[in-house]
Amino acid sequence: MKAVVINQYGGKEELTEQDVILPELKENQVLIKEHATSINPIDWKLREGYLKQMMDWPFPIILGWDVAGVITEVGNQVTDWKVGDQVFARPETTRFGTYAEETIVDDHLVAKIPENVTFEEAAAVPLAGLTAWQALFDHGNLQKGEKVLIHAGAGGVGTYAIQLAKQAGAYVITTASKKNHELLEKLGADEVIDYHTTNFAEVLTDIDLVFDTMGGDVQKSSVSVLKQNTGRLISIVGIESEDLAKEKNIKAESIWLQPDGKQLQNIADLMAAKKVVSVIGEVFPFSRQGIFDAHALSETHHAVGKIVIKMAD
């Protein structure tokens, strides 16, 4: 099958098209013919070699860990899925990623695509949507009526986090450029702060939960707006200063996504009910050049919503 791979770590020029043979399908796995995948920062961070200690894999490596498509084969122990099912997933993180015509996924990580959701909209969800879900609920313990601050609300993770927090009954505050305020209010943000003109730390207090996707000074300032003793800081980029959190007696936790088919199905159900939508900023074709251009856009940190890769019809 055709895949876009890297054969060594480095810049976007290392992306190359080649034929790859997948491993044999195990008894609890499904083979998915891909209709779409999407781009996440982990893709190019791994391509650059930043994660090689954590994921010490042989080359070639197929990047990408989002898939939407149709099941074409099932392992002999699979009971919940059949050939022809339209599904999406965040597969386990292996060197056989989703920049490919086909991908293998463990059956418990798969969720059904709602009838009113396209393959592109589904492919945008898994990694970003599950990251938002786990940060807010599994680790952040967000409750109805609480105030949550979501940094970088117009990004891939942020757009889902705003909607999920709103569905949980929280008061949602986010940061974004002025040009994205209308979009984020439509998604459910109660307050949108323009980070170009306003220092959020000067206008916010008594926040219950901060979801940090930025790190650095943004994270340090976030500690100051949290409630003493009960505030929670959940980050996807590591904790900069444990001491700051200790001084305020708050929980500060850095998290790493766990693929989860049941949680993904929960998000799918919200999408079926039109309570959560995918915000897709750009769609690129599945080719070496398409993925090169998609990585270039992702690396700017200014893409709105998700960047999707569409397979040929």
CSV table of C-alpha atoms in Angstrom, one decimal:
chain,number,residue,atom,x,y,z
A,1,MET,CA,0.0,0.0,0.0
A,2,LYS,CA,1.1,3.6,-0.5
A,3,ALA,CA,2.2,5.5,2.6
A,4,VAL,CA,4.0,8.7,3.4
A,5,VAL,CA,6.9,7.9,5.7
A,6,ILE,CA,10.1,9.2,7.1
A,7,ASN,CA,13.4,7.2,6.8
A,8,GLN,CA,15.3,9.4,9.1
A,9,TYR,CA,14.5,12.3,11.5
A,10,GLY,CA,14.6,15.8,10.2
A,11,GLY,CA,12.6,18.5,8.4
A,12,LYS,CA,9.6,18.3,6.2
A,13,GLU,CA,11.9,17.3,3.3
A,14,GLU,CA,12.3,13.8,5.0
A,15,LEU,CA,8.6,13.0,4.1
A,16,THR,CA,8.5,10.6,1.2
A,17,GLU,CA,6.0,8.4,-0.5
A,18,GLN,CA,6.8,4.6,-0.6
A,19,ASP,CA,5.1,1.2,-0.6
A,20,VAL,CA,4.8,-0.3,2.9
A,21,ILE,CA,3.6,-3.8,4.0
A,22,LEU,CA,1.5,-3.8,7.2
A,23,PRO,CA,2.0,-6.5,9.8
A,24,GLU,CA,-0.4,-9.4,9.9
A,25,LEU,CA,-3.8,-8.6,11.3
A,26,LYS,CA,-4.1,-9.9,14.9
A,27,GLU,CA,-7.3,-11.6,16.2
A,28,ASN,CA,-8.6,-8.5,18.0
A,29,GLN,CA,-7.8,-6.0,15.3
A,30,VAL,CA,-9.6,-4.5,12.3
A,31,LEU,CA,-8.1,-3.3,9.0
A,32,ILE,CA,-9.4,0.1,7.9
A,33,LYS,CA,-9.4,1.5,4.4
A,34,GLU,CA,-8.7,5.2,5.0
A,35,HIS,CA,-10.8,8.0,3.7
A,36,ALA,CA,-9.2,10.7,5.8
A,37,THR,CA,-6.6,11.4,8.5
A,38,SER,CA,-5.5,14.6,10.2
A,39,ILE,CA,-2.4,16.4,11.4
A,40,ASN,CA,-1.4,16.9,15.0
A,41,PRO,CA,1.7,18.6,16.5
A,42,ILE,CA,3.0,15.1,17.7
A,43,ASP,CA,3.4,14.2,14.0
A,44,TRP,CA,6.1,16.8,13.2
A,45,LYS,CA,7.6,16.7,16.7
A,46,LEU,CA,8.2,13.0,16.1
A,47,ARG,CA,9.4,13.7,12.6
A,48,GLU,CA,12.0,16.2,14.0
A,49,GLY,CA,13.2,13.5,16.4
A,50,TYR,CA,12.0,15.2,19.6
A,51,LEU,CA,10.3,12.0,20.8
A,52,LYS,CA,12.8,9.4,19.7
A,53,GLN,CA,13.8,8.5,23.3
A,54,MET,CA,10.2,7.8,24.0
A,55,MET,CA,9.4,6.0,20.8
A,56,ASP,CA,12.6,4.3,19.7
A,57,TRP,CA,11.3,2.7,16.4
A,58,PRO,CA,13.1,1.3,13.3
A,59,PHE,CA,12.5,3.2,10.0
A,60,PRO,CA,10.5,3.6,7.9
A,61,ILE,CA,8.0,5.3,10.3
A,62,ILE,CA,4.5,6.1,9.1
A,63,LEU,CA,3.4,9.2,11.0
A,64,GLY,CA,-0.2,10.2,11.8
A,65,TRP,CA,-2.5,8.9,14.6
A,66,ASP,CA,-6.1,9.7,13.5
A,67,VAL,CA,-8.1,7.7,11.1
A,68,ALA,CA,-11.6,7.7,9.5
A,69,GLY,CA,-12.6,5.1,7.0
A,70,VAL,CA,-14.3,1.7,6.3
A,71,ILE,CA,-13.5,-1.7,7.8
A,72,THR,CA,-12.3,-4.1,5.1
A,73,GLU,CA,-11.1,-7.0,7.3
A,74,VAL,CA,-11.7,-8.1,10.9
A,75,GLY,CA,-9.6,-10.4,13.2
A,76,ASN,CA,-11.2,-13.8,14.1
A,77,GLN,CA,-11.9,-12.6,17.7
A,78,VAL,CA,-13.6,-9.4,16.7
A,79,THR,CA,-17.4,-9.4,17.5
A,80,ASP,CA,-18.4,-5.7,17.7
A,81,TRP,CA,-17.4,-4.7,14.1
A,82,LYS,CA,-17.9,-6.0,10.6
A,83,VAL,CA,-16.6,-5.4,7.1
A,84,GLY,CA,-18.3,-2.3,5.7
A,85,ASP,CA,-18.7,-0.4,9.0
A,86,GLN,CA,-17.7,3.3,8.8
A,87,VAL,CA,-15.5,4.0,11.8
A,88,PHE,CA,-12.9,6.3,13.2
A,89,ALA,CA,-10.2,5.9,15.8
A,90,ARG,CA,-7.1,7.1,17.6
A,91,PRO,CA,-4.9,4.0,17.1
A,92,GLU,CA,-2.1,3.0,19.5
A,93,THR,CA,1.0,4.9,18.9
A,94,THR,CA,3.2,2.6,16.7
A,95,ARG,CA,5.4,3.1,13.7
A,96,PHE,CA,2.5,2.1,11.5
A,97,GLY,CA,0.6,5.4,11.6
A,98,THR,CA,-2.2,6.7,9.5
A,99,TYR,CA,-0.5,8.6,6.6
A,100,ALA,CA,-1.4,5.5,4.5
A,101,GLU,CA,-4.1,3.9,2.4
A,102,GLU,CA,-4.8,1.4,5.1
A,103,THR,CA,-4.2,1.1,8.8
A,104,ILE,CA,-4.7,-1.5,11.5
A,105,VAL,CA,-6.5,-0.7,14.8
A,106,ASP,CA,-7.3,-2.6,17.9
A,107,ASP,CA,-11.0,-3.3,18.0
A,108,HIS,CA,-11.6,-1.6,21.4
A,109,LEU,CA,-10.3,1.7,20.1
A,110,VAL,CA,-12.8,2.0,17.3
A,111,ALA,CA,-16.0,4.1,17.3
A,112,LYS,CA,-18.8,4.4,14.8
A,113,ILE,CA,-19.0,7.5,12.6
A,114,PRO,CA,-22.5,9.1,12.9
A,115,GLU,CA,-24.5,9.3,9.7
A,116,ASN,CA,-24.5,13.1,9.8
A,117,VAL,CA,-20.7,13.3,10.1
A,118,THR,CA,-18.3,13.2,7.1
A,119,PHE,CA,-15.1,11.2,7.0
A,120,GLU,CA,-13.1,14.4,7.1
A,121,GLU,CA,-15.1,15.7,10.2
A,122,ALA,CA,-14.6,12.3,11.9
A,123,ALA,CA,-10.8,12.2,11.1
A,124,ALA,CA,-10.3,15.6,12.8
A,125,VAL,CA,-11.6,14.3,16.1
A,126,PRO,CA,-9.7,11.4,17.7
A,127,LEU,CA,-6.4,12.7,19.0
A,128,ALA,CA,-7.6,16.3,19.7
A,129,GLY,CA,-11.0,15.4,20.9
A,130,LEU,CA,-9.8,12.7,23.3
A,131,THR,CA,-7.0,15.0,24.6
A,132,ALA,CA,-9.7,17.7,25.4
A,133,TRP,CA,-12.0,15.1,27.0
A,134,GLN,CA,-9.3,13.5,29.2
A,135,ALA,CA,-7.9,16.9,30.3
A,136,LEU,CA,-11.3,18.3,31.2
A,137,PHE,CA,-12.9,15.3,32.8
A,138,ASP,CA,-10.5,12.5,33.7
A,139,HIS,CA,-7.8,14.7,35.0
A,140,GLY,CA,-9.4,18.1,35.5
A,141,ASN,CA,-12.6,16.8,37.1
A,142,LEU,CA,-14.6,19.7,35.6
A,143,GLN,CA,-18.1,20.1,37.2
A,144,LYS,CA,-21.2,21.9,36.1
A,145,GLY,CA,-21.1,25.6,37.1
A,146,GLU,CA,-17.3,25.7,37.4
A,147,LYS,CA,-15.2,28.3,35.5
A,148,VAL,CA,-12.7,26.9,33.1
A,149,LEU,CA,-10.0,28.8,31.2
A,150,ILE,CA,-8.9,27.1,27.9
A,151,HIS,CA,-5.8,28.5,26.3
A,152,ALA,CA,-5.5,28.8,22.5
A,153,GLY,CA,-9.2,28.1,21.9
A,154,ALA,CA,-9.0,28.3,18.1
A,155,GLY,CA,-6.5,25.4,17.9
A,156,GLY,CA,-7.4,21.8,17.2
A,157,VAL,CA,-7.6,20.8,20.8
A,158,GLY,CA,-9.1,24.1,21.9
A,159,THR,CA,-12.1,24.0,19.6
A,160,TYR,CA,-13.2,20.6,21.0
A,161,ALA,CA,-12.4,21.6,24.6
A,162,ILE,CA,-14.7,24.7,24.4
A,163,GLN,CA,-17.6,22.6,23.2
A,164,LEU,CA,-17.1,19.7,25.6
A,165,ALA,CA,-16.8,22.1,28.6
A,166,LYS,CA,-19.9,23.9,27.5
A,167,GLN,CA,-21.8,20.7,27.2
A,168,ALA,CA,-20.7,19.8,30.8
A,169,GLY,CA,-22.4,23.0,32.0
A,170,ALA,CA,-19.2,25.0,32.8
A,171,TYR,CA,-18.6,28.7,32.3
A,172,VAL,CA,-16.0,28.8,29.5
A,173,ILE,CA,-13.3,31.4,29.1
A,174,THR,CA,-10.7,31.1,26.3
A,175,THR,CA,-7.9,33.1,24.7
A,176,ALA,CA,-7.6,33.8,21.0
A,177,SER,CA,-6.9,36.4,18.3
A,178,LYS,CA,-9.7,38.9,17.7
A,179,LYS,CA,-10.3,37.4,14.2
A,180,ASN,CA,-11.4,34.1,15.9
A,181,HIS,CA,-13.7,35.5,18.6
A,182,GLU,CA,-16.9,35.1,16.7
A,183,LEU,CA,-16.2,31.4,15.9
A,184,LEU,CA,-15.4,30.6,19.5
A,185,GLU,CA,-18.5,32.3,20.8
A,186,LYS,CA,-20.5,30.2,18.4
A,187,LEU,CA,-18.8,27.1,19.8
A,188,GLY,CA,-19.9,28.1,23.3
A,189,ALA,CA,-17.3,30.3,24.8
A,190,ASP,CA,-18.8,32.7,27.4
A,191,GLU,CA,-15.8,35.0,27.3
A,192,VAL,CA,-13.0,35.3,24.7
A,193,ILE,CA,-9.9,37.2,25.7
A,194,ASP,CA,-7.7,38.8,22.9
A,195,TYR,CA,-4.2,37.8,24.0
A,196,HIS,CA,-2.7,40.5,21.8
A,197,THR,CA,-4.3,43.3,23.8
A,198,THR,CA,-5.2,41.9,27.2
A,199,ASN,CA,-3.2,40.0,29.8
A,200,PHE,CA,-5.6,37.3,31.0
A,201,ALA,CA,-3.9,37.2,34.4
A,202,GLU,CA,-4.9,40.9,35.0
A,203,VAL,CA,-8.6,40.3,34.3
A,204,LEU,CA,-9.3,36.8,35.7
A,205,THR,CA,-9.6,35.4,39.2
A,206,ASP,CA,-11.1,32.4,41.0
A,207,ILE,CA,-10.8,30.0,38.0
A,208,ASP,CA,-11.5,26.4,38.9
A,209,LEU,CA,-9.6,24.7,36.0
A,210,VAL,CA,-7.0,25.9,33.5
A,211,PHE,CA,-6.4,23.7,30.5
A,212,ASP,CA,-2.9,24.7,29.3
A,213,THR,CA,-1.8,24.0,25.8
A,214,MET,CA,0.9,26.6,25.7
A,215,GLY,CA,3.4,26.2,28.6
A,216,GLY,CA,6.0,28.9,29.4
A,217,ASP,CA,4.9,32.2,30.8
A,218,VAL,CA,1.3,31.5,29.9
A,219,GLN,CA,1.3,28.5,32.2
A,220,LYS,CA,3.1,30.4,35.0
A,221,SER,CA,0.6,33.2,34.8
A,222,SER,CA,-2.3,30.6,34.8
A,223,VAL,CA,-1.4,29.6,38.3
A,224,SER,CA,-2.2,33.1,39.6
A,225,VAL,CA,-5.8,33.1,38.3
A,226,LEU,CA,-6.7,29.7,39.9
A,227,LYS,CA,-8.6,29.3,43.1
A,228,GLN,CA,-6.4,28.8,46.2
A,229,ASN,CA,-6.4,25.1,47.4
A,230,THR,CA,-9.0,23.8,44.9
A,231,GLY,CA,-7.8,25.1,41.5
A,232,ARG,CA,-6.5,22.6,38.9
A,233,LEU,CA,-3.9,23.1,36.2
A,234,ILE,CA,-3.9,20.4,33.5
A,235,SER,CA,-1.2,20.8,30.8
A,236,ILE,CA,-0.4,18.9,27.7
A,237,VAL,CA,3.1,20.4,27.4
A,238,GLY,CA,4.6,19.6,30.8
A,239,ILE,CA,4.7,21.5,34.1
A,240,GLU,CA,7.2,24.3,34.2
A,241,SER,CA,7.3,25.0,38.0
A,242,GLU,CA,6.0,22.6,40.6
A,243,ASP,CA,6.9,25.3,43.2
A,244,LEU,CA,4.4,27.8,41.9
A,245,ALA,CA,1.6,25.2,42.2
A,246,LYS,CA,2.8,24.2,45.7
A,247,GLU,CA,2.7,27.8,46.9
A,248,LYS,CA,-0.9,28.0,45.9
A,249,ASN,CA,-1.7,24.4,47.1
A,250,ILE,CA,-3.2,23.5,43.7
A,251,LYS,CA,-3.1,20.4,41.6
A,252,ALA,CA,-0.8,20.8,38.6
A,253,GLU,CA,-0.6,17.8,36.2
A,254,SER,CA,0.9,17.1,32.8
A,255,ILE,CA,-1.0,14.5,30.9
A,256,TRP,CA,-0.4,12.2,27.9
A,257,LEU,CA,-3.3,11.0,25.8
A,258,GLN,CA,-4.6,7.4,26.3
A,259,PRO,CA,-6.5,6.1,23.2
A,260,ASP,CA,-10.0,5.2,24.2
A,261,GLY,CA,-12.8,3.9,22.0
A,262,LYS,CA,-15.6,4.4,24.5
A,263,GLN,CA,-14.7,8.0,25.1
A,264,LEU,CA,-14.5,8.5,21.3
A,265,GLN,CA,-18.0,7.0,21.0
A,266,ASN,CA,-19.2,9.5,23.6
A,267,ILE,CA,-17.9,12.3,21.4
A,268,ALA,CA,-19.4,10.7,18.3
A,269,ASP,CA,-22.8,10.7,20.1
A,270,LEU,CA,-22.5,14.4,20.8
A,271,MET,CA,-21.7,15.0,17.2
A,272,ALA,CA,-24.7,12.9,16.1
A,273,ALA,CA,-26.8,15.2,18.3
A,274,LYS,CA,-25.1,18.3,16.7
A,275,LYS,CA,-23.7,19.3,20.1
A,276,VAL,CA,-20.1,19.0,19.0
A,277,VAL,CA,-18.7,19.9,15.6
A,278,SER,CA,-15.3,19.6,13.9
A,279,VAL,CA,-13.8,22.9,12.9
A,280,ILE,CA,-11.6,22.2,9.9
A,281,GLY,CA,-9.3,24.9,8.9
A,282,GLU,CA,-7.7,23.3,5.8
A,283,VAL,CA,-7.9,20.1,3.8
A,284,PHE,CA,-4.9,18.7,1.9
A,285,PRO,CA,-4.7,15.8,-0.5
A,286,PHE,CA,-3.0,12.5,0.5
A,287,SER,CA,0.3,12.8,-1.1
A,288,ARG,CA,3.9,13.6,-0.2
A,289,GLN,CA,3.3,17.3,-1.1
A,290,GLY,CA,-0.1,17.4,0.6
A,291,ILE,CA,1.4,16.3,3.9
A,292,PHE,CA,4.5,18.5,3.5
A,293,ASP,CA,2.2,21.5,3.1
A,294,ALA,CA,0.0,20.4,6.1
A,295,HIS,CA,3.1,20.1,8.3
A,296,ALA,CA,4.2,23.5,7.2
A,297,LEU,CA,0.8,25.0,8.3
A,298,SER,CA,0.7,23.1,11.6
A,299,GLU,CA,4.2,24.3,12.5
A,300,THR,CA,3.1,27.9,12.3
A,301,HIS,CA,0.9,27.3,15.4
A,302,HIS,CA,-1.7,29.5,13.8
A,303,ALA,CA,-4.0,27.0,12.0
A,304,VAL,CA,-7.6,27.4,13.0
A,305,GLY,CA,-9.2,24.1,14.1
A,306,LYS,CA,-7.9,21.0,12.5
A,307,ILE,CA,-5.8,20.2,9.4
A,308,VAL,CA,-7.2,17.2,7.6
A,309,ILE,CA,-5.8,15.0,4.9
A,310,LYS,CA,-8.3,13.5,2.4
A,311,MET,CA,-7.6,10.3,0.6
A,312,ALA,CA,-8.5,10.0,-3.1
A,313,ASP,CA,-12.1,9.0,-3.6
